[in-house]
């Protein structure tokens, strides 16, 4: 592709905003030879000549030499404990194959000079979006093995002996093995979504519209087992969360299944309250089992590969599945006591803005076309480690989807009891023809207490609805 969208930039962008400090360039900005890159290139070429004879020792020493050959870093590395443990746990009959997989990483890193433009700016300030070919994504990811800054490299994985780090190496190597067999020929787009006027514009315009009836609730469906939709990423404010460290929950798993999403961690700063991040076109390469510390890599299964159908590529060459990253508010303490905080208008508004900005974004005449009527697939966003209340989060996402005018497919992840409660509340809201604004107002009327039951939001709404009589356009609450 030509000078792609990565160059929505201004003259004010500085060196610190360049991706990976352009480590793959043979020349410096002033035209002088980039001696660091030239020496690292020589190390990579030497590895590719000698790895079958020298084995693991050459692999580790080559990565260490490249990591340490940067005068700007204060941290020096003597060993890579995580990589060593991974190698130790690899059966002898598979070690040759593992070396070959690492050789694939080295090979694609050498192609970065050819594949990547001279300057790639991070998506900050007036930079709006970036589009890379899948081959360019692979080149960027390969250099994350050789970059020492922990929040933008794989060094945290290579130096950790935690079992989840060993599994993450498997995810990454499988990705590079697959693309070495056949390089995908599509593109992946990354976009920063921002709307400072959501409540004043979108909410006010839509508040008198009825709550959407286009809502489906699934107990057995997983978000990643869908296609032709927007899949909600339960994100950290720093996109990718702990995927480069010890994290292993929803966001980190999605990024490991689709390593091209990790490129977003090179591009974005932390999300602001009125921001979301869109990734369109990332391919699924692996499946998984387990969760958190028990996460395990698995070969890709058909149910997880639905979005990989090449017939689903759009006019921009992207697989037509969007990962929509939104970060929830983190509430501290047990939900039975912090629900009062969650019900404060300021927090309800913040959560609605976050979801609404994301859900409405692609309907605003995006450069990549409209997502009008494309389903949003979500679930218990912010309800795990962030201690969010499930009924409240369901209703907030229901309002946001209604404002966006898009179908909502809601996954309960096997929580059939709560799923049935959501269905019951959905029917009640439809039966009484509640509008978006009325539901928002009702949430603010929920009684505040010292100790809460998880169903307090639904129970309170049912009670208020039972005491509400509508006469024309007026409501009377007894």
Coordinates of C-alpha atoms in Angstrom, one line a residue:
X1 CA 0.0 0.0 0.0
X2 CA 1.1 3.6 -0.5
X3 CA 1.7 6.1 2.2
X4 CA -1.4 4.8 4.1
X5 CA -3.5 6.4 6.8
X6 CA -0.6 6.3 9.3
X7 CA 0.3 9.8 8.1
X8 CA -2.7 11.8 9.4
X9 CA -0.1 13.9 11.2
X10 CA 1.1 17.5 11.8
X11 CA 4.5 19.0 11.8
X12 CA 4.4 19.2 15.6
X13 CA 4.9 15.4 15.9
X14 CA 8.2 14.6 17.5
X15 CA 10.7 11.7 17.7
X16 CA 9.1 10.4 20.9
X17 CA 5.9 9.8 19.0
X18 CA 7.5 7.5 16.5
X19 CA 6.6 3.8 16.7
X20 CA 9.4 1.7 18.2
X21 CA 11.8 4.6 17.5
X22 CA 11.9 3.3 13.9
X23 CA 14.5 0.7 14.9
X24 CA 14.4 -1.0 11.5
X25 CA 15.7 2.0 9.5
X26 CA 19.2 1.8 8.0
X27 CA 19.6 5.6 8.0
X28 CA 19.1 8.2 10.8
X29 CA 17.1 11.3 10.4
X30 CA 20.2 13.2 9.3
X31 CA 21.0 10.7 6.6
X32 CA 23.9 9.1 8.4
X33 CA 24.1 5.3 8.8
X34 CA 22.0 3.9 11.7
X35 CA 24.9 1.9 13.2
X36 CA 22.6 0.3 15.9
X37 CA 20.3 -1.1 13.2
X38 CA 23.2 -2.3 11.0
X39 CA 24.8 -4.2 13.8
X40 CA 21.5 -5.7 14.8
X41 CA 20.8 -6.7 11.2
X42 CA 24.1 -8.4 11.1
X43 CA 23.2 -10.3 14.3
X44 CA 19.9 -11.4 12.9
X45 CA 21.5 -12.6 9.6
X46 CA 24.1 -14.5 11.6
X47 CA 21.4 -16.2 13.6
X48 CA 19.6 -17.3 10.4
X49 CA 22.9 -18.8 9.2
X50 CA 23.9 -20.6 12.3
X51 CA 20.7 -21.4 14.4
X52 CA 20.4 -25.0 13.2
X53 CA 24.0 -25.7 14.4
X54 CA 24.2 -23.4 17.5
X55 CA 20.6 -23.9 18.8
X56 CA 19.1 -22.2 21.8
X57 CA 22.2 -20.5 23.1
X58 CA 22.5 -18.5 19.9
X59 CA 18.8 -17.7 20.0
X60 CA 19.0 -16.2 23.5
X61 CA 22.3 -14.4 23.0
X62 CA 21.1 -12.8 19.8
X63 CA 18.0 -11.4 21.4
X64 CA 20.0 -10.2 24.4
X65 CA 22.6 -8.5 22.3
X66 CA 20.0 -6.6 20.3
X67 CA 18.1 -5.7 23.5
X68 CA 21.2 -4.4 25.2
X69 CA 22.6 -2.6 22.1
X70 CA 20.7 0.6 22.9
X71 CA 22.6 3.4 24.8
X72 CA 19.3 5.0 25.8
X73 CA 18.1 2.2 28.1
X74 CA 19.1 1.9 31.7
X75 CA 18.0 -1.7 32.1
X76 CA 20.4 -4.4 30.9
X77 CA 19.5 -8.0 30.5
X78 CA 21.8 -10.9 31.2
X79 CA 19.3 -13.8 30.7
X80 CA 15.8 -14.4 29.5
X81 CA 14.3 -16.7 32.2
X82 CA 10.9 -17.1 30.6
X83 CA 12.4 -18.1 27.2
X84 CA 14.8 -20.5 29.0
X85 CA 11.8 -22.2 30.9
X86 CA 9.8 -22.4 27.6
X87 CA 12.8 -24.2 26.0
X88 CA 13.3 -26.5 29.0
X89 CA 9.6 -27.5 28.9
X90 CA 9.7 -28.1 25.1
X91 CA 10.0 -31.9 24.4
X92 CA 13.3 -32.8 22.7
X93 CA 11.6 -34.0 19.5
X94 CA 10.0 -30.5 19.1
X95 CA 12.9 -28.3 19.8
X96 CA 14.1 -28.2 16.2
X97 CA 10.6 -27.1 15.1
X98 CA 10.6 -24.4 17.8
X99 CA 13.9 -23.0 16.5
X100 CA 12.4 -22.9 13.1
X101 CA 9.4 -20.9 14.4
X102 CA 11.8 -18.4 16.0
X103 CA 13.7 -18.2 12.7
X104 CA 10.4 -17.1 11.1
X105 CA 10.3 -14.2 13.6
X106 CA 13.9 -13.2 12.6
X107 CA 13.1 -13.5 8.9
X108 CA 10.1 -11.2 9.0
X109 CA 12.1 -8.7 11.1
X110 CA 14.6 -8.4 8.2
X111 CA 11.8 -7.4 5.9
X112 CA 10.7 -4.5 8.0
X113 CA 13.2 -2.2 6.2
X114 CA 11.4 -3.0 3.0
X115 CA 7.8 -3.3 4.2
X116 CA 7.5 -0.3 6.6
X117 CA 7.5 3.4 5.8
X118 CA 10.3 5.7 6.9
X119 CA 8.2 7.2 9.6
X120 CA 5.2 5.7 11.5
X121 CA 3.6 8.1 13.9
X122 CA 1.7 7.1 17.0
X123 CA -2.0 7.9 17.1
X124 CA -1.9 11.0 19.4
X125 CA -3.0 14.6 19.1
X126 CA -4.3 15.2 15.6
X127 CA -3.4 11.7 14.3
X128 CA -6.7 9.9 13.9
X129 CA -6.1 6.5 12.5
X130 CA -3.6 4.0 10.9
X131 CA -4.0 1.2 8.4
X132 CA -1.3 -1.5 7.9
X133 CA -1.2 -4.5 5.8
X134 CA -1.2 -7.8 7.7
X135 CA 2.4 -8.3 6.5
X136 CA 3.4 -4.9 8.0
X137 CA 1.7 -5.8 11.3
X138 CA 3.9 -9.0 11.3
X139 CA 7.0 -6.9 10.8
X140 CA 6.1 -4.6 13.6
X141 CA 5.3 -7.5 15.9
X142 CA 8.7 -9.2 15.1
X143 CA 10.6 -6.1 16.3
X144 CA 8.7 -6.3 19.7
X145 CA 11.0 -9.2 20.4
X146 CA 14.0 -6.9 20.2
X147 CA 12.7 -3.8 21.9
X148 CA 13.5 -3.2 25.5
X149 CA 10.6 -0.9 26.6
X150 CA 8.4 -3.2 28.6
X151 CA 5.0 -1.6 27.7
X152 CA 5.8 -1.9 24.0
X153 CA 7.7 -5.2 23.7
X154 CA 7.7 -8.9 24.5
X155 CA 10.5 -8.5 27.1
X156 CA 8.1 -8.9 30.0
X157 CA 7.0 -12.3 28.6
X158 CA 10.5 -13.5 27.8
X159 CA 11.8 -12.7 31.3
X160 CA 8.9 -14.2 33.3
X161 CA 8.8 -17.8 34.4
X162 CA 5.1 -17.7 35.2
X163 CA 3.1 -20.4 33.4
X164 CA 1.0 -17.9 31.6
X165 CA 4.1 -16.4 30.1
X166 CA 5.1 -19.8 28.7
X167 CA 1.6 -20.1 27.1
X168 CA 1.9 -16.6 25.6
X169 CA 5.1 -17.6 23.8
X170 CA 3.1 -20.5 22.3
X171 CA 0.4 -18.0 21.0
X172 CA 3.1 -15.8 19.5
X173 CA 5.1 -18.5 17.9
X174 CA 2.1 -20.1 16.4
X175 CA 1.1 -16.8 14.8
X176 CA 4.5 -16.4 13.2
X177 CA 4.5 -20.0 12.1
X178 CA 1.1 -19.6 10.4
X179 CA 2.0 -16.4 8.5
X180 CA 5.3 -17.9 7.4
X181 CA 3.3 -20.7 5.6
X182 CA 1.0 -18.2 3.9
X183 CA 1.2 -14.5 4.5
X184 CA -2.4 -13.0 4.7
X185 CA -3.0 -10.3 2.1
X186 CA -5.5 -8.2 4.0
X187 CA -5.3 -4.9 6.0
X188 CA -6.0 -3.9 9.6
X189 CA -7.2 -0.5 10.6
X190 CA -6.7 1.2 14.0
X191 CA -8.8 4.3 14.9
X192 CA -9.1 6.6 17.9
X193 CA -12.8 7.4 18.5
X194 CA -13.6 10.6 20.4
X195 CA -16.8 12.5 21.0
X196 CA -16.7 15.4 23.5
X197 CA -20.4 16.2 23.0
X198 CA -22.1 12.8 23.3
X199 CA -24.6 13.7 26.1
X200 CA -25.4 17.2 24.6
X201 CA -25.8 15.9 21.1
X202 CA -26.4 12.1 20.7
X203 CA -28.2 11.5 24.0
X204 CA -30.4 14.6 23.8
X205 CA -31.3 13.8 20.2
X206 CA -32.3 10.2 21.1
X207 CA -33.7 10.4 24.6
X208 CA -37.3 10.4 23.5
X209 CA -36.8 7.3 21.3
X210 CA -38.0 3.9 22.7
X211 CA -35.5 1.5 24.1
X212 CA -34.4 -0.8 21.3
X213 CA -36.2 -4.1 20.9
X214 CA -33.4 -5.5 18.7
X215 CA -31.7 -7.2 21.7
X216 CA -30.7 -10.9 21.9
X217 CA -29.4 -12.5 25.0
X218 CA -27.3 -15.6 24.7
X219 CA -26.2 -17.9 27.5
X220 CA -23.8 -20.1 25.4
X221 CA -22.4 -17.8 22.8
X222 CA -18.9 -16.4 23.2
X223 CA -18.0 -12.9 21.9
X224 CA -15.1 -14.3 19.8
X225 CA -17.4 -16.8 18.1
X226 CA -19.1 -14.2 16.0
X227 CA -18.5 -12.4 12.7
X228 CA -19.7 -9.4 10.7
X229 CA -20.1 -7.4 13.9
X230 CA -18.5 -5.2 16.5
X231 CA -17.0 -7.3 19.3
X232 CA -16.6 -5.3 22.6
X233 CA -13.2 -5.6 24.1
X234 CA -13.5 -5.2 27.9
X235 CA -10.4 -3.0 27.8
X236 CA -7.9 -1.5 30.2
X237 CA -7.5 2.3 29.7
X238 CA -4.1 1.3 28.3
X239 CA -5.2 -0.9 25.5
X240 CA -4.1 -4.5 25.6
X241 CA -4.0 -4.4 29.4
X242 CA -1.6 -7.0 30.7
X243 CA -1.1 -9.0 27.5
X244 CA 2.6 -8.1 27.6
X245 CA 2.8 -9.0 31.3
X246 CA 0.8 -11.6 33.3
X247 CA -2.7 -10.6 32.3
X248 CA -5.0 -13.4 31.0
X249 CA -8.6 -12.2 31.0
X250 CA -11.0 -11.2 28.3
X251 CA -8.9 -8.4 26.6
X252 CA -5.6 -10.2 26.9
X253 CA -7.1 -13.4 25.5
X254 CA -8.5 -11.6 22.5
X255 CA -5.1 -10.0 21.7
X256 CA -3.4 -13.4 22.0
X257 CA -5.9 -15.0 19.7
X258 CA -5.4 -12.1 17.2
X259 CA -1.8 -10.9 17.7
X260 CA -2.3 -8.1 15.1
X261 CA -4.3 -6.3 17.7
X262 CA -1.1 -6.0 19.8
X263 CA 0.1 -3.4 17.2
X264 CA -2.5 -1.1 18.8
X265 CA -0.3 -1.0 21.9
X266 CA 2.5 0.6 19.9
X267 CA 0.1 3.3 18.5
X268 CA -2.1 4.6 21.4
X269 CA -1.8 6.4 24.6
X270 CA -4.3 5.7 27.4
X271 CA -8.0 6.3 26.6
X272 CA -9.7 9.4 27.9
X273 CA -13.2 9.2 29.4
X274 CA -14.8 10.2 26.0
X275 CA -12.6 8.0 23.9
X276 CA -12.7 4.4 22.5
X277 CA -10.5 2.5 20.1
X278 CA -11.6 0.6 17.0
X279 CA -9.6 -2.2 15.4
X280 CA -11.0 -3.6 12.2
X281 CA -9.7 -6.6 10.3
X282 CA -7.5 -8.5 12.8
X283 CA -7.4 -12.2 11.9
X284 CA -7.9 -15.0 14.5
X285 CA -4.9 -17.4 14.6
X286 CA -5.4 -19.4 17.9
X287 CA -8.0 -20.7 20.2
X288 CA -7.6 -21.1 24.0
X289 CA -8.8 -22.9 27.1
X290 CA -8.9 -21.7 30.7
X291 CA -8.8 -18.2 32.0
X292 CA -6.4 -15.9 33.9
X293 CA -3.5 -17.9 35.4
X294 CA -5.0 -21.2 33.9
X295 CA -5.0 -19.9 30.3
X296 CA -3.7 -22.4 27.7
X297 CA -3.0 -22.0 24.0
X298 CA -5.0 -24.3 21.6
X299 CA -4.9 -24.8 17.9
X300 CA -7.5 -22.7 16.1
X301 CA -11.0 -24.2 16.2
X302 CA -13.7 -23.6 13.6
X303 CA -16.1 -21.8 16.0
X304 CA -13.3 -19.2 16.8
X305 CA -12.4 -18.8 13.1
X306 CA -15.8 -17.6 11.8
X307 CA -14.6 -14.0 11.2
X308 CA -11.7 -15.3 9.1
X309 CA -13.8 -16.0 6.1
X310 CA -12.1 -14.3 3.2
X311 CA -15.5 -13.5 1.6
X312 CA -16.0 -11.1 4.5
X313 CA -13.2 -8.7 3.4
X314 CA -14.5 -5.2 2.7
X315 CA -13.4 -2.8 -0.1
X316 CA -10.4 -1.8 2.1
X317 CA -9.2 -5.4 2.3
X318 CA -10.2 -5.9 5.9
X319 CA -12.0 -8.8 7.6
X320 CA -15.3 -7.2 8.5
X321 CA -15.2 -7.8 12.3
X322 CA -14.4 -4.9 14.6
X323 CA -12.9 -5.0 18.0
X324 CA -14.3 -2.1 20.0
X325 CA -12.1 -1.3 23.0
X326 CA -13.9 0.5 25.9
X327 CA -12.6 0.7 29.5
X328 CA -15.0 0.6 32.4
X329 CA -14.7 2.5 35.7
X330 CA -12.9 0.4 38.3
X331 CA -14.9 0.3 41.6
X332 CA -13.1 -0.8 44.7
X333 CA -14.4 -3.1 47.5
X334 CA -17.3 -5.6 47.4
X335 CA -20.1 -4.8 45.0
X336 CA -22.6 -5.2 47.9
X337 CA -21.2 -2.0 49.3
X338 CA -19.9 -0.1 46.3
X339 CA -23.2 -0.2 44.2
X340 CA -24.1 3.1 45.7
X341 CA -21.1 4.6 44.0
X342 CA -22.0 2.9 40.7
X343 CA -25.5 4.5 40.9
X344 CA -24.2 8.0 41.3
X345 CA -25.3 10.1 38.2
X346 CA -21.7 11.1 37.5
X347 CA -20.6 7.4 37.2
X348 CA -23.7 6.3 35.2
X349 CA -23.1 9.2 32.8
X350 CA -19.4 8.3 32.4
X351 CA -20.2 4.7 31.6
X352 CA -23.0 5.7 29.1
X353 CA -20.6 8.2 27.4
X354 CA -17.9 5.5 27.1
X355 CA -20.3 3.0 25.5
X356 CA -22.2 5.5 23.5
X357 CA -19.1 7.1 21.9
X358 CA -18.0 3.6 20.8
X359 CA -21.3 2.3 19.6
X360 CA -22.2 5.4 17.7
X361 CA -18.8 6.1 16.1
X362 CA -19.1 4.2 12.9
X363 CA -22.5 5.6 12.1
X364 CA -21.0 9.1 11.9
X365 CA -19.8 8.8 8.3
X366 CA -16.5 7.1 9.0
X367 CA -13.8 7.1 6.2
X368 CA -14.4 3.3 6.2
X369 CA -18.2 3.4 5.7
X370 CA -21.1 3.1 8.0
X371 CA -21.7 0.3 10.5
X372 CA -25.4 1.1 10.6
X373 CA -27.4 -1.9 11.8
X374 CA -24.2 -4.0 12.3
X375 CA -24.6 -5.9 15.6
X376 CA -22.7 -5.0 18.7
X377 CA -21.7 -8.2 20.6
X378 CA -20.9 -7.6 24.3
X379 CA -21.4 -9.1 27.8
X380 CA -20.5 -8.3 31.4
X381 CA -18.3 -5.4 30.6
X382 CA -16.5 -4.2 33.7
X383 CA -18.1 -6.8 35.9
X384 CA -15.1 -9.0 36.7
X385 CA -12.0 -7.4 38.4
X386 CA -13.6 -4.0 38.1
X387 CA -16.5 -5.0 40.3
X388 CA -19.3 -3.7 38.1
X389 CA -22.9 -4.6 38.8
X390 CA -24.2 -6.9 36.0
X391 CA -27.8 -5.5 35.8
X392 CA -26.6 -1.9 35.7
X393 CA -24.0 -2.6 33.0
X394 CA -26.6 -4.4 30.9
X395 CA -28.9 -1.5 31.1
X396 CA -26.2 1.1 30.3
X397 CA -25.1 -0.9 27.2
X398 CA -28.8 -1.3 26.2
X399 CA -29.2 2.5 26.3
X400 CA -26.0 3.1 24.3
X401 CA -27.1 0.5 21.6
X402 CA -30.5 2.2 21.4
X403 CA -28.9 5.6 20.9
X404 CA -26.7 4.1 18.2
X405 CA -29.6 2.4 16.5
X406 CA -27.7 -0.9 16.4
X407 CA -28.7 -4.4 17.4
X408 CA -27.2 -5.7 20.7
X409 CA -26.2 -9.3 21.1
X410 CA -25.5 -9.9 24.8
X411 CA -23.5 -12.9 26.0
X412 CA -24.0 -14.0 29.6
X413 CA -21.1 -16.5 29.5
X414 CA -23.3 -19.2 31.1
X415 CA -24.9 -17.1 33.8
X416 CA -28.4 -18.2 32.9
X417 CA -30.0 -16.8 36.1
X418 CA -28.8 -13.3 35.3
X419 CA -29.6 -13.9 31.6
X420 CA -33.2 -14.6 32.5
X421 CA -33.4 -11.5 34.7
X422 CA -32.1 -9.4 31.8
X423 CA -34.7 -10.9 29.4
X424 CA -37.4 -10.2 32.0
X425 CA -36.3 -6.6 32.4
X426 CA -36.1 -6.2 28.6
X427 CA -39.7 -7.4 28.2
X428 CA -40.8 -5.0 31.0
X429 CA -39.2 -2.0 29.3
X430 CA -40.7 -3.0 25.9
X431 CA -44.2 -3.6 27.4
X432 CA -44.2 -0.1 29.0
X433 CA -42.6 1.5 25.9
X434 CA -39.9 3.1 28.0
X435 CA -37.7 5.7 26.2
X436 CA -34.0 6.0 26.6
X437 CA -34.4 9.2 28.6
X438 CA -37.0 7.6 30.9
X439 CA -34.7 4.6 31.6
X440 CA -31.8 6.9 32.4
X441 CA -34.0 8.9 34.8
X442 CA -35.3 5.7 36.5
X443 CA -31.7 4.6 37.1
X444 CA -31.1 7.9 39.0
X445 CA -34.2 7.2 41.2
X446 CA -33.0 3.8 42.4
X447 CA -32.8 3.9 46.2
X448 CA -29.3 4.2 47.8
X449 CA -28.6 1.8 50.6
X450 CA -25.6 0.7 52.7
X451 CA -25.8 -3.0 51.7
X452 CA -27.0 -4.1 48.3
X453 CA -28.2 -7.4 46.7
X454 CA -26.8 -8.0 43.2
X455 CA -30.4 -7.8 41.8
X456 CA -31.1 -4.5 43.6
X457 CA -31.1 -2.5 40.3
X458 CA -33.6 -4.8 38.6
X459 CA -35.8 -5.2 41.7
X460 CA -35.9 -1.5 42.2
X461 CA -36.8 -0.8 38.6
X462 CA -39.6 -3.4 38.7
X463 CA -41.0 -1.8 41.9
X464 CA -40.8 1.7 40.3
X465 CA -42.5 0.5 37.1
X466 CA -45.2 -1.2 39.1
X467 CA -45.9 2.2 40.8
X468 CA -45.8 4.2 37.6
X469 CA -49.0 5.0 35.7
X470 CA -48.8 6.7 32.4
X471 CA -51.5 9.3 31.4
X472 CA -50.8 10.6 28.0
X473 CA -47.3 12.1 28.0
X474 CA -47.2 12.3 31.8
X475 CA -46.1 9.8 34.4
X476 CA -47.4 9.5 37.9
X477 CA -45.4 7.5 40.5
X478 CA -47.4 6.4 43.5

